[in-house]
PDB file of C-alpha atoms in Angstrom:
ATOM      1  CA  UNK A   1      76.205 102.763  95.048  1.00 39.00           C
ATOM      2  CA  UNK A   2      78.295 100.909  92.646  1.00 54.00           C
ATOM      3  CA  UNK A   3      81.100  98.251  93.907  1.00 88.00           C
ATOM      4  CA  UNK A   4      82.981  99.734  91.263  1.00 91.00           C
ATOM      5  CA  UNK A   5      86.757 100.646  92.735  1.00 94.00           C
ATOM      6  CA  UNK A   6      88.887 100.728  89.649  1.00 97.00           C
ATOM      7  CA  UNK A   7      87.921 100.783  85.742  1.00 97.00           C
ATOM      8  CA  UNK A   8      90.381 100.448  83.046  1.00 97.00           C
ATOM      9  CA  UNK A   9      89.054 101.683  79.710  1.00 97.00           C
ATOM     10  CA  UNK A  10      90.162 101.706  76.124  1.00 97.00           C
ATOM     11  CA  UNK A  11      93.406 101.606  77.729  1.00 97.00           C
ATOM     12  CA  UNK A  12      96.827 100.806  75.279  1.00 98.00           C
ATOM     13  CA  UNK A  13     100.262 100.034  76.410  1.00 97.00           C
ATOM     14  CA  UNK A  14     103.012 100.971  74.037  1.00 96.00           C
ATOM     15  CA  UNK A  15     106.921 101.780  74.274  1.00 94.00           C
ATOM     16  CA  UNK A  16     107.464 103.747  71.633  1.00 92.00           C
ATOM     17  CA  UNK A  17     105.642 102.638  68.651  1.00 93.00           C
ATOM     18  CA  UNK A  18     105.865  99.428  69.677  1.00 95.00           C
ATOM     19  CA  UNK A  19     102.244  98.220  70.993  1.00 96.00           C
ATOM     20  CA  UNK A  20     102.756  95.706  74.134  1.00 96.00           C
ATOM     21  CA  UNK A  21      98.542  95.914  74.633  1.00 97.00           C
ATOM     22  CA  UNK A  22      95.227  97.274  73.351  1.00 97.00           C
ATOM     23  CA  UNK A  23      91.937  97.988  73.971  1.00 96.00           C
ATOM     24  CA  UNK A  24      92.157  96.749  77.638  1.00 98.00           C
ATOM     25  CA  UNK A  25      88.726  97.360  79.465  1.00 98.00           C
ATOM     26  CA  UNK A  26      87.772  95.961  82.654  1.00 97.00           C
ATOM     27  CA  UNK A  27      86.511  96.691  85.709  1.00 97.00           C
ATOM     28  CA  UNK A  28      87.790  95.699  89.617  1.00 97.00           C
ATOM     29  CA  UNK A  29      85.485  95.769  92.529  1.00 96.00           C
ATOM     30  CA  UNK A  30      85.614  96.791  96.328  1.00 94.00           C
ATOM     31  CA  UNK A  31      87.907  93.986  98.138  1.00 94.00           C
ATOM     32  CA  UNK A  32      89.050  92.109  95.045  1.00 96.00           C
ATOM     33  CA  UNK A  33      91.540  90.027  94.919  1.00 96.00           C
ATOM     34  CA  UNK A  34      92.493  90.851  90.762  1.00 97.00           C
ATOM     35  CA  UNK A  35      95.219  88.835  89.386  1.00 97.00           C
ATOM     36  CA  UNK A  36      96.808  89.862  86.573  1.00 97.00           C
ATOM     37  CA  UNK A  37      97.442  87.062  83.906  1.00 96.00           C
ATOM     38  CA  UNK A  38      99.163  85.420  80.818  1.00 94.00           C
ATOM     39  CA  UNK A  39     102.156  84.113  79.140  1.00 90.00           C
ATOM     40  CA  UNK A  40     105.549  85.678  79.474  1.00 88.00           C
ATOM     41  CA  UNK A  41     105.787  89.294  77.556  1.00 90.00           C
ATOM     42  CA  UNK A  42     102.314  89.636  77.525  1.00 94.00           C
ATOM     43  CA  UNK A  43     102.556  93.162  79.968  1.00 94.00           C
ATOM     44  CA  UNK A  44     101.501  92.448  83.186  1.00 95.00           C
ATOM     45  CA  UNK A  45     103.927  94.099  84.909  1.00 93.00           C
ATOM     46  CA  UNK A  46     103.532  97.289  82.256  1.00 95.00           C
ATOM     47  CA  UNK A  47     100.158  97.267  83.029  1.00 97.00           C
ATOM     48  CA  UNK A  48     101.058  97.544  86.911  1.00 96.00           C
ATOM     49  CA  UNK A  49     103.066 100.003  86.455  1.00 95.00           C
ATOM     50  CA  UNK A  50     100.537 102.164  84.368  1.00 96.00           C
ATOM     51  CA  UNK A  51      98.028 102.044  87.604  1.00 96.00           C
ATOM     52  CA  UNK A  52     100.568 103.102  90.263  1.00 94.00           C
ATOM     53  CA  UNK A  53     101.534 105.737  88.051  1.00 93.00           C
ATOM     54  CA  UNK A  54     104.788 104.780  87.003  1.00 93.00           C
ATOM     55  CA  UNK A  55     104.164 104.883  83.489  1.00 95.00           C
ATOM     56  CA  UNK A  56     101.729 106.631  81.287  1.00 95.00           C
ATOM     57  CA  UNK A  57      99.530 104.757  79.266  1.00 96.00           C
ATOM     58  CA  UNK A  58      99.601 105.549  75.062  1.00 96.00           C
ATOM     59  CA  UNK A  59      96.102 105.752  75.157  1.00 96.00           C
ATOM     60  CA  UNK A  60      93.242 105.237  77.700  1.00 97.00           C
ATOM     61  CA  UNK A  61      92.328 106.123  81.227  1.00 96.00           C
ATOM     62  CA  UNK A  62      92.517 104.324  84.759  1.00 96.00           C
ATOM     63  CA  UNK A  63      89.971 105.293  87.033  1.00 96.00           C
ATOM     64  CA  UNK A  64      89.360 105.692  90.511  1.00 96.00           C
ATOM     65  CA  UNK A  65      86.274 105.971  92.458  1.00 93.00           C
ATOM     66  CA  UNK A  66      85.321 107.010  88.749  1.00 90.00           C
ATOM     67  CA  UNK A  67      87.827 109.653  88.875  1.00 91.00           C
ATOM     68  CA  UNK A  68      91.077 109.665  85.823  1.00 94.00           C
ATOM     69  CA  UNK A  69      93.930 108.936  87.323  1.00 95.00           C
ATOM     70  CA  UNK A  70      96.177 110.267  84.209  1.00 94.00           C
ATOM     71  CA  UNK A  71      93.524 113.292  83.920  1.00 93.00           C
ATOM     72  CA  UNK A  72      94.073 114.391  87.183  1.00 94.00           C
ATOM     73  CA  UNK A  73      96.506 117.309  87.826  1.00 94.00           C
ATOM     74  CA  UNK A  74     100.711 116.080  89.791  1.00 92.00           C
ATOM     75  CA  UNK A  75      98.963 117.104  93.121  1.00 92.00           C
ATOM     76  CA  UNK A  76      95.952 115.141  92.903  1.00 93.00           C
ATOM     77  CA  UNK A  77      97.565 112.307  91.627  1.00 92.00           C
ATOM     78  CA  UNK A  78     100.131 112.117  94.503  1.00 90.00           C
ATOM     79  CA  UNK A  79      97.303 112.598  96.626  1.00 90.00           C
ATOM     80  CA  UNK A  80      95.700 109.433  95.557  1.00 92.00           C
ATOM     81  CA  UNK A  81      99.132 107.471  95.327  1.00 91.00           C
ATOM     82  CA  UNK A  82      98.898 107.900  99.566  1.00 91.00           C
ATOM     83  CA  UNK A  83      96.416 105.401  99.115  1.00 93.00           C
ATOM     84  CA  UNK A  84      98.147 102.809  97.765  1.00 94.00           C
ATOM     85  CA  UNK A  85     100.618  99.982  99.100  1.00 93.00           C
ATOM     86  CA  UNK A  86     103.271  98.474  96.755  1.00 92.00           C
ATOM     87  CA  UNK A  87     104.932  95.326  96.856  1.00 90.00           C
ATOM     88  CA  UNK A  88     107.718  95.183  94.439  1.00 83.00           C
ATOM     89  CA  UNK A  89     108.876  91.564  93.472  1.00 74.00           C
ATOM     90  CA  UNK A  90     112.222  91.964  95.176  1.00 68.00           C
ATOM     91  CA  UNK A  91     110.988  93.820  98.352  1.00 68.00           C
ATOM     92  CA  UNK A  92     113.087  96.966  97.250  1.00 80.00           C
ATOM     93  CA  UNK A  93     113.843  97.227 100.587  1.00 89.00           C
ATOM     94  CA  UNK A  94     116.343  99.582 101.835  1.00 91.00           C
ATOM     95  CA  UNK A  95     119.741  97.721 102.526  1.00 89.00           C
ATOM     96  CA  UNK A  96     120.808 100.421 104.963  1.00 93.00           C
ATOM     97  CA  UNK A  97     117.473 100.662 106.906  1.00 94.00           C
ATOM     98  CA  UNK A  98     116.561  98.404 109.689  1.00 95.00           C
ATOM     99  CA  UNK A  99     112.780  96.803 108.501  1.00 96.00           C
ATOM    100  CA  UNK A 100     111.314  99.351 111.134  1.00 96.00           C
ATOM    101  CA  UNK A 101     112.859 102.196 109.287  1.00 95.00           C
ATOM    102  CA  UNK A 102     111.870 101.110 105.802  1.00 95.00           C
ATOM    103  CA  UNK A 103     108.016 100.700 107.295  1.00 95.00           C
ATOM    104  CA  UNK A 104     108.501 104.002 108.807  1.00 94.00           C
ATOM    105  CA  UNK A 105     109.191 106.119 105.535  1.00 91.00           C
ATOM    106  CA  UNK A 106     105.935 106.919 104.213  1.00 88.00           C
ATOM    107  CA  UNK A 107     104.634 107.695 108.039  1.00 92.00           C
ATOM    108  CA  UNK A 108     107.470 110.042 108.575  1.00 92.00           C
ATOM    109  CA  UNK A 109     106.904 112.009 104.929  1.00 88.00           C
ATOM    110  CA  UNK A 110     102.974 112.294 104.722  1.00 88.00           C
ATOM    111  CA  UNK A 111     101.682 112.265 108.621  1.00 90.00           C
ATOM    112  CA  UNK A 112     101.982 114.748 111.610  1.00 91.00           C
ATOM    113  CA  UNK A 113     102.995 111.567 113.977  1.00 92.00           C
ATOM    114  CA  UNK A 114     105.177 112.237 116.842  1.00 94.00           C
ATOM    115  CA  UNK A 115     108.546 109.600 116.950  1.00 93.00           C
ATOM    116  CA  UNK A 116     106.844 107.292 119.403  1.00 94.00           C
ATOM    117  CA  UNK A 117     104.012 106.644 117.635  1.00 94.00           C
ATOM    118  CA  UNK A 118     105.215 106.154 114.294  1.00 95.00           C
ATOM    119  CA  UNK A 119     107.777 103.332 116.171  1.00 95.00           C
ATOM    120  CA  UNK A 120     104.335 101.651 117.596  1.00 95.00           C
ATOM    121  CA  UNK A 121     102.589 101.513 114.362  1.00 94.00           C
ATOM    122  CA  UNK A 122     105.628 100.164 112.563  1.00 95.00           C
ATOM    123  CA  UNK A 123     106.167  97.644 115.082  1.00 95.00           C
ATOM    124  CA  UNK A 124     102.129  96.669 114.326  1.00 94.00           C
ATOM    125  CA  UNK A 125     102.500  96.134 111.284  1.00 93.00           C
ATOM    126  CA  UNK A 126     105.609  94.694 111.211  1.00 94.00           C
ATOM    127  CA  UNK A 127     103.409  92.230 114.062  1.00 92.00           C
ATOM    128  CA  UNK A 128     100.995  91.490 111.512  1.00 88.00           C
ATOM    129  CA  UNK A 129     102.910  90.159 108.739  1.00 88.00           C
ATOM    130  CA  UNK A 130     104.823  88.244 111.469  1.00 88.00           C
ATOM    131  CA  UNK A 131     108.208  89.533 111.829  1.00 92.00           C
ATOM    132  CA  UNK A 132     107.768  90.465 115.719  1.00 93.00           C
ATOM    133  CA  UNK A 133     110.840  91.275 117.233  1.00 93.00           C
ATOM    134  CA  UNK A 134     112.925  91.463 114.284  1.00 94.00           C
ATOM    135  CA  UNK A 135     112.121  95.600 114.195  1.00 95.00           C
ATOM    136  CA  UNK A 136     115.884  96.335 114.324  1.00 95.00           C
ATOM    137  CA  UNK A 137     117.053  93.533 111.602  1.00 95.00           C
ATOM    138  CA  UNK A 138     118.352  94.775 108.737  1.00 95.00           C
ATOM    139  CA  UNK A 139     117.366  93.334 104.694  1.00 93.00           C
ATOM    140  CA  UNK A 140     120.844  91.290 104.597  1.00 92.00           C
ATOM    141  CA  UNK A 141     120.083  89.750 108.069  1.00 94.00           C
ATOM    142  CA  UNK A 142     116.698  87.658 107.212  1.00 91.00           C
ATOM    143  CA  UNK A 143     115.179  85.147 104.283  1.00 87.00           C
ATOM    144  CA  UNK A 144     114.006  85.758 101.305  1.00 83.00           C
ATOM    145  CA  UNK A 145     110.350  85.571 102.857  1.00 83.00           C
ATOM    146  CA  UNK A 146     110.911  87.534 105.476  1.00 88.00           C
ATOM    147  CA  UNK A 147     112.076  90.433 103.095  1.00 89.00           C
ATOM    148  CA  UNK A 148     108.979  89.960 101.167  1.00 87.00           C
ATOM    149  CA  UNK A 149     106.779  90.195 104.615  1.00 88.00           C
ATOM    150  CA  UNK A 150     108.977  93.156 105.568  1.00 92.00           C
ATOM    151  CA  UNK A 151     108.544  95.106 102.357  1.00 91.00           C
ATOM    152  CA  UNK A 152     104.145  93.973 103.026  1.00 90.00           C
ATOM    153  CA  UNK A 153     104.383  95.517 106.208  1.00 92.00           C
ATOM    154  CA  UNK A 154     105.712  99.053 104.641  1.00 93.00           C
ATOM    155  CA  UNK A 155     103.082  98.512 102.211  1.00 92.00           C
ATOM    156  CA  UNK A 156     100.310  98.863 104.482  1.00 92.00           C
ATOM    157  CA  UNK A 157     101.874 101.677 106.259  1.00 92.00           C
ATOM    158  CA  UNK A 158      99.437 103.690 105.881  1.00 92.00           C
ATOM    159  CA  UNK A 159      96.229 101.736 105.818  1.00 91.00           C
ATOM    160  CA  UNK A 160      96.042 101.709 101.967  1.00 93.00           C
ATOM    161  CA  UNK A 161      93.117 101.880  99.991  1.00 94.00           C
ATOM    162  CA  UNK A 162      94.412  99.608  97.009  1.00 96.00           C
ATOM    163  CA  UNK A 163      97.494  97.204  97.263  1.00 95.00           C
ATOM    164  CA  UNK A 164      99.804  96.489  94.625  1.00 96.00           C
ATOM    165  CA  UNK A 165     101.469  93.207  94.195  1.00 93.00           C
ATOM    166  CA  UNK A 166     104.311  92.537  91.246  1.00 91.00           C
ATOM    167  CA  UNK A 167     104.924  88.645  91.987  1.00 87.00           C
ATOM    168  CA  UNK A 168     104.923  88.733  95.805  1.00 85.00           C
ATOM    169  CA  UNK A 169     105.663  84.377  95.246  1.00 81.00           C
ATOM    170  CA  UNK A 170     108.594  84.607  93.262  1.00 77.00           C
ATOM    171  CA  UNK A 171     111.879  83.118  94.754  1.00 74.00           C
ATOM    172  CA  UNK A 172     109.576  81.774  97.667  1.00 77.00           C
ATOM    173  CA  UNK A 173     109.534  77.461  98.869  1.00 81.00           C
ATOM    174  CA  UNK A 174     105.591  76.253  98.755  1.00 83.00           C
ATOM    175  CA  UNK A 175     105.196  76.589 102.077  1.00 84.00           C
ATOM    176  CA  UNK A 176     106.313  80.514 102.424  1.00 81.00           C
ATOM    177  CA  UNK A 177     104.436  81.038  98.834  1.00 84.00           C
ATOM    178  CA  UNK A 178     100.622  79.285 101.008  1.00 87.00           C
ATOM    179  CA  UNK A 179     101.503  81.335 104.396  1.00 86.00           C
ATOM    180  CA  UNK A 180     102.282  84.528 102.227  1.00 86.00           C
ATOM    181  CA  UNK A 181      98.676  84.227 100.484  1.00 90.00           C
ATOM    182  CA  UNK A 182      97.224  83.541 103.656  1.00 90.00           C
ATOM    183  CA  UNK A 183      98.757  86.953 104.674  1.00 88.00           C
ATOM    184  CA  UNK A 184      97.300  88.733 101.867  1.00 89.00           C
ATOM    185  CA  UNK A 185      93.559  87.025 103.018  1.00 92.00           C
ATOM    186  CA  UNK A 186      93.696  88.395 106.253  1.00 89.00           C
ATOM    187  CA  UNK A 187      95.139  91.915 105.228  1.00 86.00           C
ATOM    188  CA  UNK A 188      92.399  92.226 102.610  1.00 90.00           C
ATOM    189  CA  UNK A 189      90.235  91.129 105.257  1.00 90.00           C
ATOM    190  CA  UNK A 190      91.493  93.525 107.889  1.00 87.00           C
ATOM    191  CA  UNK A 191      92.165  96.650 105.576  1.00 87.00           C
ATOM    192  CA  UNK A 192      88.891  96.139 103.604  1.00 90.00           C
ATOM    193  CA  UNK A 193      91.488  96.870 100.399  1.00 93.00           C
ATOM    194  CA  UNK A 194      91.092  96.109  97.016  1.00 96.00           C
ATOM    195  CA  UNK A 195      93.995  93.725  95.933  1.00 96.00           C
ATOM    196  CA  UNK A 196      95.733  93.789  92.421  1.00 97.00           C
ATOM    197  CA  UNK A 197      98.420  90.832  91.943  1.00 96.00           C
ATOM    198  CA  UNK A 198     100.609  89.880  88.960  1.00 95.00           C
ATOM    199  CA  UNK A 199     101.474  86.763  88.961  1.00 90.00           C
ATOM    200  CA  UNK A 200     101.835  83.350  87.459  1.00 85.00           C
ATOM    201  CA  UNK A 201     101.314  80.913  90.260  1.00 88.00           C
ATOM    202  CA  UNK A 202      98.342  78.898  89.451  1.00 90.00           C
ATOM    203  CA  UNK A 203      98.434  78.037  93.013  1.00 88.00           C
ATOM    204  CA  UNK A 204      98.059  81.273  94.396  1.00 89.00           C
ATOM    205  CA  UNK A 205      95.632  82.068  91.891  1.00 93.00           C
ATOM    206  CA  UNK A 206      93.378  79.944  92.529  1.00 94.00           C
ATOM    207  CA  UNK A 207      93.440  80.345  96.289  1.00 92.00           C
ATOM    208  CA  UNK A 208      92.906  83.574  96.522  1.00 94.00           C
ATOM    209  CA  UNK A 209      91.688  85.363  93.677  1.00 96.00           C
ATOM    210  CA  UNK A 210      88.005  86.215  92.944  1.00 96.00           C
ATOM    211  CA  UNK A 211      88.591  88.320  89.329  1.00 97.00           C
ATOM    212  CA  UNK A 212      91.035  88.173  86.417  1.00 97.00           C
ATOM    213  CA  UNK A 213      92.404  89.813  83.188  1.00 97.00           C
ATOM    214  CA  UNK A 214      94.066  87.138  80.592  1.00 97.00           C
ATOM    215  CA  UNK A 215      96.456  89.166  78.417  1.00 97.00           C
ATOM    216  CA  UNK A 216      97.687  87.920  75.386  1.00 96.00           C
ATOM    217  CA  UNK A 217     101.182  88.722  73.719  1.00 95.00           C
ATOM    218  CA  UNK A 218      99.718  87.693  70.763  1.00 95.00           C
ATOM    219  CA  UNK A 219      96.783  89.301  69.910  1.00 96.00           C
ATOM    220  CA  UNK A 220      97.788  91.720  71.910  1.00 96.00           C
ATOM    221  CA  UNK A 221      95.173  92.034  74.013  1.00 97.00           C
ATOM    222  CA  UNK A 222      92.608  90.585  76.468  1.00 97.00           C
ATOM    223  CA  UNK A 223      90.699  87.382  76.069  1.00 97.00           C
ATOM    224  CA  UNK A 224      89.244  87.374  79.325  1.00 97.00           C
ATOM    225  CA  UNK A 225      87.900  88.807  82.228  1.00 97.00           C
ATOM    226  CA  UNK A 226      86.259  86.807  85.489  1.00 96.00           C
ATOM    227  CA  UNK A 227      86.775  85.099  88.074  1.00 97.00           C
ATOM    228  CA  UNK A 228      90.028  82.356  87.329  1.00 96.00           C
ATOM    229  CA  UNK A 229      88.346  79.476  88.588  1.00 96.00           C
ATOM    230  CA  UNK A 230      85.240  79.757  86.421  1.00 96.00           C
ATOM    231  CA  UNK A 231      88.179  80.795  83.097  1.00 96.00           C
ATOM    232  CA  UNK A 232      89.701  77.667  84.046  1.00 95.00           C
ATOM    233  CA  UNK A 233      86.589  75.079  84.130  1.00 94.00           C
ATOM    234  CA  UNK A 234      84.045  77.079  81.544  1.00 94.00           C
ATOM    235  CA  UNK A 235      86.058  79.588  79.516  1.00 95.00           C
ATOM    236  CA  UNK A 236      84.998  79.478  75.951  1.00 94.00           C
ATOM    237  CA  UNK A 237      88.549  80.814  74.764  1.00 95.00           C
ATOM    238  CA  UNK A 238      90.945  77.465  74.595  1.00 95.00           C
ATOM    239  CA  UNK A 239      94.320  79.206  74.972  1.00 95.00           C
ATOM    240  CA  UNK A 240      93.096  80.640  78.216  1.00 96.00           C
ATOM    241  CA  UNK A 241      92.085  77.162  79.624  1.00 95.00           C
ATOM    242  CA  UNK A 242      94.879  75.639  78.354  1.00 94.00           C
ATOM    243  CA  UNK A 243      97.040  78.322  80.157  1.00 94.00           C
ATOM    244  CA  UNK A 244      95.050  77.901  83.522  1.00 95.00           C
ATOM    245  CA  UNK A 245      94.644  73.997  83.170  1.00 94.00           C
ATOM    246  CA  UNK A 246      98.789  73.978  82.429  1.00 85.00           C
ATOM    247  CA  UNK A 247      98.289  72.958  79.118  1.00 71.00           C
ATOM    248  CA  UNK A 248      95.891  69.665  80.118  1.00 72.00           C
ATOM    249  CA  UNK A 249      92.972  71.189  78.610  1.00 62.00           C
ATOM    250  CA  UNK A 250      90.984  69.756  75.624  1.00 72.00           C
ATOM    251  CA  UNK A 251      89.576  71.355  72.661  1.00 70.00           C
TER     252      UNK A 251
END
């Protein structure tokens, strides 16, 4: 059976008639971690957005366990959004929801769950990102990197499949950034989910990733596709080495 989880092919990203990317084709495995990379404009959150489903691709497909996500009918495709987690840069949590109600939305709209048992699972989760007895704490009351474990915790609500992650470092100290992607080991780990982060912390990157896309704003387009550490030491494209080696490397 192939490892294959998601596959991106021919796809192009456009506003308008205005062409962000083209002729993106790559493929993620089973329990990736797949970091989407590249200098600023160059899509990466577009591109995110095109494989939750919050924007439709100008040409191309996304696929699923082989099957099209922007083929596939409003029902099917909000039956395979239930198996994804998101993890918006900001948290986007709910200001007027205590962290156990914002983990508790997606359990309360898509499963049969009686009160009491929804309340136990989101006080697991909330457990495994860490925030233990802050269940009743609303956004305004914690960090910055607290909101970003809170929001983490709703995104594995429901035992997701795939997780999504726009910048889940941004805004963070060094220390919060190295104990968030230690989180994201151990949920991959836990959840056997396939992981898709943009970002632009070389740190991060190279901690916990395992496969990459380099996107260009230039060419418009991708230069590369593998795992960053081996872009970054033996990648025959220079502007992608340069990019991972923060601008150190040599032609």
């Amino acid at each position: 059976m192939s490892d294959t989880h998601i596959s991106v092919d021919n796809l192009t990203m456009a506003y308008g008639d205005y062409i962000i990317q083209r002729n993106l084709n790559f493929t993620i495995n089973r329990s990736d971690i797949f970091v989407i990379i590249g200098g600023s404009g160059c899509g990466k959150s577009t591109l995110l957005k095109i494989m939750i489903g919050l924007k439709s691709p100008a040409t191309g497909s996304i696929n699923y366990q082989g099957d099209s996500f922007w083929d596939a009918t409003d029902f099917q495709r909000d039956h395979l959004r239930r198996k994804f987690g998101v993890l918006f840069q900001s948290g986007a949590l709910w200001s007027s929801m205590t962290l156990k109600e914002n983990v508790a939305l997606a359990l309360k709209q898509y499963t049969d769950l009686s009160k009491n048992e929804i309340s136990e699972l989101c006080s697991l989760k909330l457990a495994l990102v860490g925030l233990a007895g802050f269940e009743d704490y609303y956004p305004n009351e914690i960090s910055g990197g607290m909101k970003k474990r809170a929001g983490l915790a709703r995104a594995i609500a429901m035992d997701p499949e795939y997780l999504f992650f726009d910048e889940p470092s941004a805004g963070l100290d060094p220390l919060s950034s190295r104990l968030l992607d230690d989180l994201i080991l151990e949920l991959r780990d836990s959840l056997g989910a396939t992981v898709i982060i943009v970002t632009h912390e070389l740190a991060s990157i190279f901690t916990i990733a395992n496969n990459s896309v380099f996107l260009d704003p230039e060419t418009k387009t991708m230069l590369a596709n593998d795992d960053p550490k081996y872009l970054r030491d033996h990648c025959d494209n220079f502007k992608v080495r340069n990019f991972l080696q923060r601008g150190e490397a040599k032609q």
